XYZ file of C-alpha atoms in Angstrom:
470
model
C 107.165 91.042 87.713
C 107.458 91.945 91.501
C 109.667 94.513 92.253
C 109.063 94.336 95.978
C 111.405 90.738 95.439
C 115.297 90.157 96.443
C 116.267 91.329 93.018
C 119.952 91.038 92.170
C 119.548 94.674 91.272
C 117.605 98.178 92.160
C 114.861 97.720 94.649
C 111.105 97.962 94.404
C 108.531 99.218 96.414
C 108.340 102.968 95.639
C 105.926 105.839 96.238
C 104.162 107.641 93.353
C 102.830 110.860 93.626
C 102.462 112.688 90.096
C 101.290 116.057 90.252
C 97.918 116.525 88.521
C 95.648 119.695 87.886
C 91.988 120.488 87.639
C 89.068 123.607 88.127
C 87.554 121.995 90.937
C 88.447 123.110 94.469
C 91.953 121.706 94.751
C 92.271 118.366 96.832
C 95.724 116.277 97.450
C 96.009 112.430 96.837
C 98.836 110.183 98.441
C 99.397 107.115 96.514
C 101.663 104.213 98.092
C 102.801 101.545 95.459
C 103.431 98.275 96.238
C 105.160 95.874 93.616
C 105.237 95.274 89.599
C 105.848 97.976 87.063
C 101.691 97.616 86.230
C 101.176 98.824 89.613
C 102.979 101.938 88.708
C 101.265 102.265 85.647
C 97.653 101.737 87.306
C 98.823 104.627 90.231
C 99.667 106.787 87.679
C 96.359 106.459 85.968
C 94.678 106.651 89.289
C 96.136 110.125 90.070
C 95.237 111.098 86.178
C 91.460 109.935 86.340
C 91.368 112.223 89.885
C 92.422 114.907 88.275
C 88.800 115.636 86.698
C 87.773 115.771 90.300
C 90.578 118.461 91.692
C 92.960 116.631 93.046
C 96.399 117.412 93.185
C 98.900 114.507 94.208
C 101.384 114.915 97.579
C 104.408 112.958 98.740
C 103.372 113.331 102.765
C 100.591 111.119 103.755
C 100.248 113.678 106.236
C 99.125 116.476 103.921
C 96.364 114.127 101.760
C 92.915 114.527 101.318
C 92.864 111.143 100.122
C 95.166 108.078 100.445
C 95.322 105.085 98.107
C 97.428 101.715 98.664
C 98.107 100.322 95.102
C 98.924 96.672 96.743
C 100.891 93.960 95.914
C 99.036 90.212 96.060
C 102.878 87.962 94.465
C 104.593 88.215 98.070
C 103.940 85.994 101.305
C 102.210 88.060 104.042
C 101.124 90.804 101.452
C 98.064 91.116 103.401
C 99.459 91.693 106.446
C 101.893 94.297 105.399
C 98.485 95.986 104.000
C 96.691 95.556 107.651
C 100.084 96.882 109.192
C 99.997 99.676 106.949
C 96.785 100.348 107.475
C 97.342 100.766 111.223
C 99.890 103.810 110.492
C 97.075 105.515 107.977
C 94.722 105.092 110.762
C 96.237 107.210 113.610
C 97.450 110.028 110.501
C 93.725 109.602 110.136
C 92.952 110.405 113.223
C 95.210 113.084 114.357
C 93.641 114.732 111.097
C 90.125 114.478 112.645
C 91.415 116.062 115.730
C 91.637 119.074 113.584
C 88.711 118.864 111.947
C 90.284 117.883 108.905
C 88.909 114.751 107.025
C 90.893 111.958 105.199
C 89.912 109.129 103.014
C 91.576 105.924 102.592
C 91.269 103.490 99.306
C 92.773 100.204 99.283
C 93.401 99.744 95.750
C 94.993 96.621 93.394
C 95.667 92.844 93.661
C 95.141 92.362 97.518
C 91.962 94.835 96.824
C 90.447 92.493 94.104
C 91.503 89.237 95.849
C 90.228 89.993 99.287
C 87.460 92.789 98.967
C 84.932 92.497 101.814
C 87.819 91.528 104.236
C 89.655 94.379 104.134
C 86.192 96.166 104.784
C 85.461 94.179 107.500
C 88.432 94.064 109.416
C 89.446 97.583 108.508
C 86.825 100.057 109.345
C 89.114 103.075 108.243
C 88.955 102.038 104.641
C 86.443 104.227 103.054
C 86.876 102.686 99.538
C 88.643 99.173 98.374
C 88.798 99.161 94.532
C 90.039 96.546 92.093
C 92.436 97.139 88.894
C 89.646 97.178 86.296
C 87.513 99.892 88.146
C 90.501 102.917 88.596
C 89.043 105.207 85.494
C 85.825 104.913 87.894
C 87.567 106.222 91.037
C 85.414 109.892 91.110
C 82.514 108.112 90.906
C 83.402 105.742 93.729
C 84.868 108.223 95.575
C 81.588 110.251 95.891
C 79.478 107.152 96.756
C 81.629 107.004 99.477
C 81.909 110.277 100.783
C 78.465 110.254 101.437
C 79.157 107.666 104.154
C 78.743 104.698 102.048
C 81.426 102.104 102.773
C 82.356 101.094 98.979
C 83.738 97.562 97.551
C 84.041 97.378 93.516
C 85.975 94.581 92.534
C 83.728 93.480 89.627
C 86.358 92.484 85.893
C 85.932 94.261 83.581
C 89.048 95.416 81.760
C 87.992 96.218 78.122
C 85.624 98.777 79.869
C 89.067 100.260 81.864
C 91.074 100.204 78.534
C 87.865 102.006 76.859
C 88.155 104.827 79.585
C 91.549 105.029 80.598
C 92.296 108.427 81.879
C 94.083 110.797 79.065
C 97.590 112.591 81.442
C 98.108 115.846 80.765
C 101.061 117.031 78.710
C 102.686 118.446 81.980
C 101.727 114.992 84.427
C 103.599 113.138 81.573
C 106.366 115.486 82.226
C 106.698 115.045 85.833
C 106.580 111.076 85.012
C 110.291 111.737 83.110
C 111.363 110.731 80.019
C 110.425 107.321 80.143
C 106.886 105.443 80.415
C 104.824 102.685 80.811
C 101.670 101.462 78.474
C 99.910 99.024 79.399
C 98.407 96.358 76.503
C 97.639 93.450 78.047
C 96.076 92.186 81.108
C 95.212 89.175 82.724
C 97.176 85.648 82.341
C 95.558 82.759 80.809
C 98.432 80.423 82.064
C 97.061 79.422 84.899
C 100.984 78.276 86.438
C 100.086 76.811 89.734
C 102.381 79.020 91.896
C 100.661 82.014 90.727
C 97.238 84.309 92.085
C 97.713 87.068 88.788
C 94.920 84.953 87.192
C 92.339 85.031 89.894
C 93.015 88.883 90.877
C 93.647 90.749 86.980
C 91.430 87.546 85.197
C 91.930 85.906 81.959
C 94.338 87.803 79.317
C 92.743 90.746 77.610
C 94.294 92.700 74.672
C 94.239 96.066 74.003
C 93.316 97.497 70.709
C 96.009 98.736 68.347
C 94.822 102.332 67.997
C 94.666 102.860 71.866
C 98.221 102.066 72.122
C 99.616 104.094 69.303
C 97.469 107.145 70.407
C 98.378 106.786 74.087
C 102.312 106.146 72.507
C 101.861 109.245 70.563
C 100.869 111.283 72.993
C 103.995 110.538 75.317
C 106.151 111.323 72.584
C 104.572 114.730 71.879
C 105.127 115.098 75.939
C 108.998 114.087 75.679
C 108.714 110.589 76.588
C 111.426 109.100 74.480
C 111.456 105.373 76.019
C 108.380 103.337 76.260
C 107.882 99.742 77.890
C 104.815 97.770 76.953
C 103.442 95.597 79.818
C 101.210 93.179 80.344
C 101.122 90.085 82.909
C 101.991 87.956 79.533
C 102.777 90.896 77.672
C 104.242 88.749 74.313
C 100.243 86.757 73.997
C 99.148 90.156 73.310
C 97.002 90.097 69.939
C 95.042 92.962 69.901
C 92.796 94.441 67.014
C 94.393 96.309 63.988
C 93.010 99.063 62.149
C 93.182 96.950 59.160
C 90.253 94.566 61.098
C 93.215 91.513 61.536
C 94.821 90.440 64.913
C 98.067 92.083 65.506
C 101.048 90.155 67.422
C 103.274 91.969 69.206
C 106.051 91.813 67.254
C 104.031 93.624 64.730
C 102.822 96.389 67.319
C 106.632 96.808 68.080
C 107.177 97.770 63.990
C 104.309 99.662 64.163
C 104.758 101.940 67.595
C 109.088 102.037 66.285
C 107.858 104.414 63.501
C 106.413 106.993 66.417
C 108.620 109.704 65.855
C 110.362 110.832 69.151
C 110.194 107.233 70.479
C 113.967 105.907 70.122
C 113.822 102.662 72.596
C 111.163 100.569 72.920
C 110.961 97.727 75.612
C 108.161 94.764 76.466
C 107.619 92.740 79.837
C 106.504 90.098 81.397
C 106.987 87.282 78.950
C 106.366 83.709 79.053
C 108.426 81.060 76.645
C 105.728 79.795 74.824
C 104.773 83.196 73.608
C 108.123 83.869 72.082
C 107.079 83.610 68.039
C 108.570 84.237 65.185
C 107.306 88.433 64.150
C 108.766 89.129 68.143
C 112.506 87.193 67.607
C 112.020 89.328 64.108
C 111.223 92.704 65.673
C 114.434 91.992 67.979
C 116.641 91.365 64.919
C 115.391 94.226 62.930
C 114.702 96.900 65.142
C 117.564 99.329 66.056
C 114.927 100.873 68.961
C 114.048 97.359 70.364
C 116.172 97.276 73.302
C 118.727 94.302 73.591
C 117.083 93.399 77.236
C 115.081 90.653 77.616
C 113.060 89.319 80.618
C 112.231 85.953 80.065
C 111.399 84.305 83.489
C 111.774 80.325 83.914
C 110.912 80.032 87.022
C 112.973 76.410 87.518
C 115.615 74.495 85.296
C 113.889 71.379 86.596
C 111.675 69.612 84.117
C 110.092 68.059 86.896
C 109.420 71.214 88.802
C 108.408 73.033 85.235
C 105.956 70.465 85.038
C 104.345 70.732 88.592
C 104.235 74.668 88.102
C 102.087 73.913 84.682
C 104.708 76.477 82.828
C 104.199 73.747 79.990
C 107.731 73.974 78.565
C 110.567 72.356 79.145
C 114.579 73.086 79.742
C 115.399 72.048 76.726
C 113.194 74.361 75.211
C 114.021 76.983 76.811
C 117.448 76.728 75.627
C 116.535 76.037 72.257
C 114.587 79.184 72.399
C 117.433 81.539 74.031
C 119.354 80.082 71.049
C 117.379 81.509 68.590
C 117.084 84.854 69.509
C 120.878 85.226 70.812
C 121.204 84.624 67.478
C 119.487 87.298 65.798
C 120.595 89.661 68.362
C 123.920 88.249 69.878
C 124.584 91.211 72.100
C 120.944 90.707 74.105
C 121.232 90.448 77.764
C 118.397 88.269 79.071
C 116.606 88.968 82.950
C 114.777 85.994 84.278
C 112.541 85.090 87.421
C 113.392 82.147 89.520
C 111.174 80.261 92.371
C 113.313 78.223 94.590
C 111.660 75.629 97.113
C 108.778 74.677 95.432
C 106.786 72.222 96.543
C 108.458 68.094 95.477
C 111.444 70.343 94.723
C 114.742 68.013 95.306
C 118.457 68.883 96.156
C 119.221 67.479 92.325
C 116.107 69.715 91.175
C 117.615 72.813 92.621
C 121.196 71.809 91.435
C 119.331 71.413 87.521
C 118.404 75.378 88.216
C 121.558 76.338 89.022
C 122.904 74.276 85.888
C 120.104 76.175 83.316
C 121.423 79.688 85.437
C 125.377 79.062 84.245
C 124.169 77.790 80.864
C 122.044 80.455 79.825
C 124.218 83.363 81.657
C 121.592 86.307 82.968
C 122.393 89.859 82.644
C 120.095 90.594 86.097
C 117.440 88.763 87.564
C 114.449 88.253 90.090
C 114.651 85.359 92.460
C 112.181 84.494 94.930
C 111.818 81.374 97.747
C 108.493 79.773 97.199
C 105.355 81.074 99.032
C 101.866 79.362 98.954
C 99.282 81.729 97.697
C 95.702 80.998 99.196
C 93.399 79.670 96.235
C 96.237 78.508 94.141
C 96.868 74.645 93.167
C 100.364 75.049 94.749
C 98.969 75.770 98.217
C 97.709 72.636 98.691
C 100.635 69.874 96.935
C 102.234 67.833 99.456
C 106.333 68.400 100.212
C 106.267 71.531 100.881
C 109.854 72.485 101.557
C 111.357 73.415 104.864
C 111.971 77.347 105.211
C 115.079 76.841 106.058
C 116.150 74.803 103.282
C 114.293 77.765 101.269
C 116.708 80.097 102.552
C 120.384 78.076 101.926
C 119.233 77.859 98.658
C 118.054 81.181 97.649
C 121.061 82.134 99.109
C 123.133 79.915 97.045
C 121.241 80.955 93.723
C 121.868 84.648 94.472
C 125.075 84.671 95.000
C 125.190 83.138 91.705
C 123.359 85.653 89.711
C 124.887 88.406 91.145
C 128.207 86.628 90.167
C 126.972 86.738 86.571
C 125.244 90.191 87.169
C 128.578 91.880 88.060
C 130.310 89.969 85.149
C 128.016 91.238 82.884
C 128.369 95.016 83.821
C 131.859 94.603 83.845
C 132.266 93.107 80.496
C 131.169 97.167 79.648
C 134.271 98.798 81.045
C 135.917 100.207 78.308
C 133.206 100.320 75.672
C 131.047 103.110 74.422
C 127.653 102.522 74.931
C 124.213 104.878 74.187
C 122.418 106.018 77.693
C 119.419 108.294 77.861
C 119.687 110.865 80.890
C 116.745 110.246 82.697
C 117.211 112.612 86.287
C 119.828 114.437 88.094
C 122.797 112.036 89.668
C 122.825 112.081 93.189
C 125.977 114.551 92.824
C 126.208 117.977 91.850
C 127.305 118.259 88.469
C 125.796 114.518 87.632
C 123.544 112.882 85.810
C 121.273 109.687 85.927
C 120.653 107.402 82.885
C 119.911 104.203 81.381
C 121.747 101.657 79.292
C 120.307 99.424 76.608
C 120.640 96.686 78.691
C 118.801 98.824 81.936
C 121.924 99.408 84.014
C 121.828 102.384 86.372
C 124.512 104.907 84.127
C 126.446 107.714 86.589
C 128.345 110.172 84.930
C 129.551 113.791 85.333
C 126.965 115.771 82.783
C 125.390 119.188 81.847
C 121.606 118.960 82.872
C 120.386 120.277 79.151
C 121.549 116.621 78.332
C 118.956 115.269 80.759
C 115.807 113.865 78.060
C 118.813 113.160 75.956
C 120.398 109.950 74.227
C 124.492 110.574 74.514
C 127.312 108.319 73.859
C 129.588 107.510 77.481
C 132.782 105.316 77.731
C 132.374 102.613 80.488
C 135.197 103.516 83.204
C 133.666 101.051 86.076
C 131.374 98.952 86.865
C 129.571 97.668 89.932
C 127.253 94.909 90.437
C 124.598 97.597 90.217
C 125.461 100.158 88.056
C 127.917 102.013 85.721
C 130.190 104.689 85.408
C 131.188 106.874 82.602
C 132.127 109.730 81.306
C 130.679 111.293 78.024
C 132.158 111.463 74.820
């Protein structure tokens, strides 16, 4: 779920700022966001559980009160970039104090949780380093350490964050667009070998079912008309109904389609084995259950699959694309792949690209192998040259965006649903979303933006579409 990744479509790494209001002397928050779509989610309920403590958020570092880096622990060197980072917050930090003017700094998410007391030690400007289960706690935190404590809170406990997530206000939901995030699941019980999401968000934790419809229900009375549930391993979610049974997800999706205002619903990141038979159900019977799946696979080697612990096998895999491309034939699938792991072969890679032309992707996130320090593939022997990394990332791209393009092209000509989402980058244009997640251009009024409208396909890039309305 890194977004930060060589993705054969948009880019990641984004700043969030979201606008928040309160009765307390007004302060302004910076937030940087590094990586997965939870990260965005968590930043956003950062800035909403500050806004019972007056702050207001800002897109200049410059102008902040307070600055929090939301990091990023799936990428090699995501330290690093965090230290490097740091160094520019420190001399905006100081130029500040030249002024008299006083700034603190958070380090906040998976690189907060996983190394805690190092980032303290090595980075005296940090005032605050807070882990994902603590943000509803951030005033608190924030006070202990304005009174010159230097803070580290790190400590799991996620039912306690779901408990107190932050509520937005109608108008912060507003600013966030038509579209949203809700979290229901954290933590990964998977344990795949490649992988630190275990160690820094812990084991998988479920939220309850009347959290998420309330939290739904309130985006819709906002104008949120898309919603995508996440979780690390979103599809193991089985959280508590209010009839006193475990819920699967495919049963929250029936449940949260009957929201009214809610037309698409979406879910990600999910793992294979997870895929039962209420979800591929909820995909065949649900008109507002996106045709878009991302279904990562990480290798098309059994060996490999086995090494990673992803306890499934090709085979499987296919036999389990079969069955829902057959309740919903026009579903495009996204996937994630790893190449170079370590005891990977040239026929190992070759079985990848032979699952990748078999199974056909409609976009995808591909990544060469990094070791991640405290997981099991850190320390296997044949480790794989960097250089044979790169030829055959390289080679895999090229291949996905091959099928990528294809796959947007096969549009041209058809009418297809897209839901205005922002102004187009020119005048007289707007910004949207297909079923299937494409980028939509096309020549609009704005009182369509918030809207679902039908658009004819005229072209298609590798990266987005363009049409005109009908």
């Amino acid at each position: 779920m890194d977004t930060n990744s060589n993705k054969t479509g948009e880019g990641a790494a984004e700043d969030v700022a979201i606008a928040v209001g309160a009765d307390k002397p007004q302060r302004k928050v910076f937030v940087k966001t590094y990586g997965c779509q939870m990260n965005v989610y968590d930043s956003d309920r950062m800035t909403d559980a500050l806004a019972s403590d007056g702050y207001v958020a800002t897109d200049t570092m410059e102008d902040a009160d307070l600055v929090i880096l939301n990091t990023c622990h799936i990428r090699e060197k995501a330290s690093e970039k965090v230290y490097s980072e740091l160094g520019r917050v420190r001399k905006v930090k100081e130029e500040k104090a030249k002024t008299g003017k006083q700034m603190m700094v958070s380090v906040a998410g998976c690189v907060a949780q996983a190394e805690g007391d190092e980032i303290s030690r090595r980075a005296p400007i940090v005032d605050l380093v807070v882990g994902p289960q603590s943000y509803h706690r951030l005033p608190e935190l924030l006070h202990r350490a304005s009174n010159g404590s230097r803070v580290v809170e790190t400590e799991f406990d996620i039912q306690d964050k779901f408990k107190h997530l932050a509520t937005p206000s109608k108008e912060a939901v507003r600013k966030r667009g038509v579209t949203a995030f809700v979290t229901v699941q954290e933590g990964c019980d998977k344990f795949c070998t490649f992988c630190v999401v275990p160690y820094t968000r812990g084991a998988e934790v479920s939220r309850r079912v009347e959290q998420i419809v309330s939290e739904t229900e309130r985006l819709a009375a906002a104008g949120v008309r898309e919603v995508t549930l996440l979780g690390q391993n979103v599809n193991a979610w089985h959280g508590t109904g209010p009839d006193g049974r475990e819920w699967g997800l495919g049963e929250l999706l029936f449940r949260l389609a009957k929201i009214d205002g809610i037309e698409r619903l979406r879910y990600t990141t999910s793992h294979p084995r997870d895929m039962d038979d209420a979800l591929i159900a909820a995909h065949r019977d649900l008109d507002s259950l996106m045709p878009y799946l991302h279904l990562p696979v990480q290798s098309g080697s059994d060996s490999i699959l086995a090494a990673m612990n992803r306890k499934h096998t090709r085979d499987e895999y296919f036999r389990l694309v079969d069955r829902i491309r057959n309740v919903r034939p026009d579903i495009a699938l996204s996937g994630d792949f790893i190449v170079g792991f370590p005891g990977e072969t040239d026929q190992d890679f070759e079985d990848t690209l032979d699952l990748i032309r078999r199974v056909t992707y409609g976009s995808a996130f591909s990544f060469k192998y990094s070791p991640r320090p405290g997981t099991p593939g850190a320390s296997m022997d044949e480790q794989v040259e960097e250089a044979v990394k790169t030829e055959r990332l390289a080679r895999l791209q090229a291949l996905l965006m091959e099928q990528q393009e294809s796959f947007n092209k096969s549009l041209v000509g058809q009418k297809i649903d897209v839901l205005f989402e922002k102004l187009g980058r020119m005048e007289g244009q707007l910004a949207g979303r297909s079923a299937w997640l494409q980028p939509v251009h096309v020549d609009a009024p704005e009182e369509l933006y918030g809207e679902i409208a039908t658009v004819e396909i005229l072209k298609a890039t590798a990266s987005s579409l363009q049409g005109r309305l009908i």
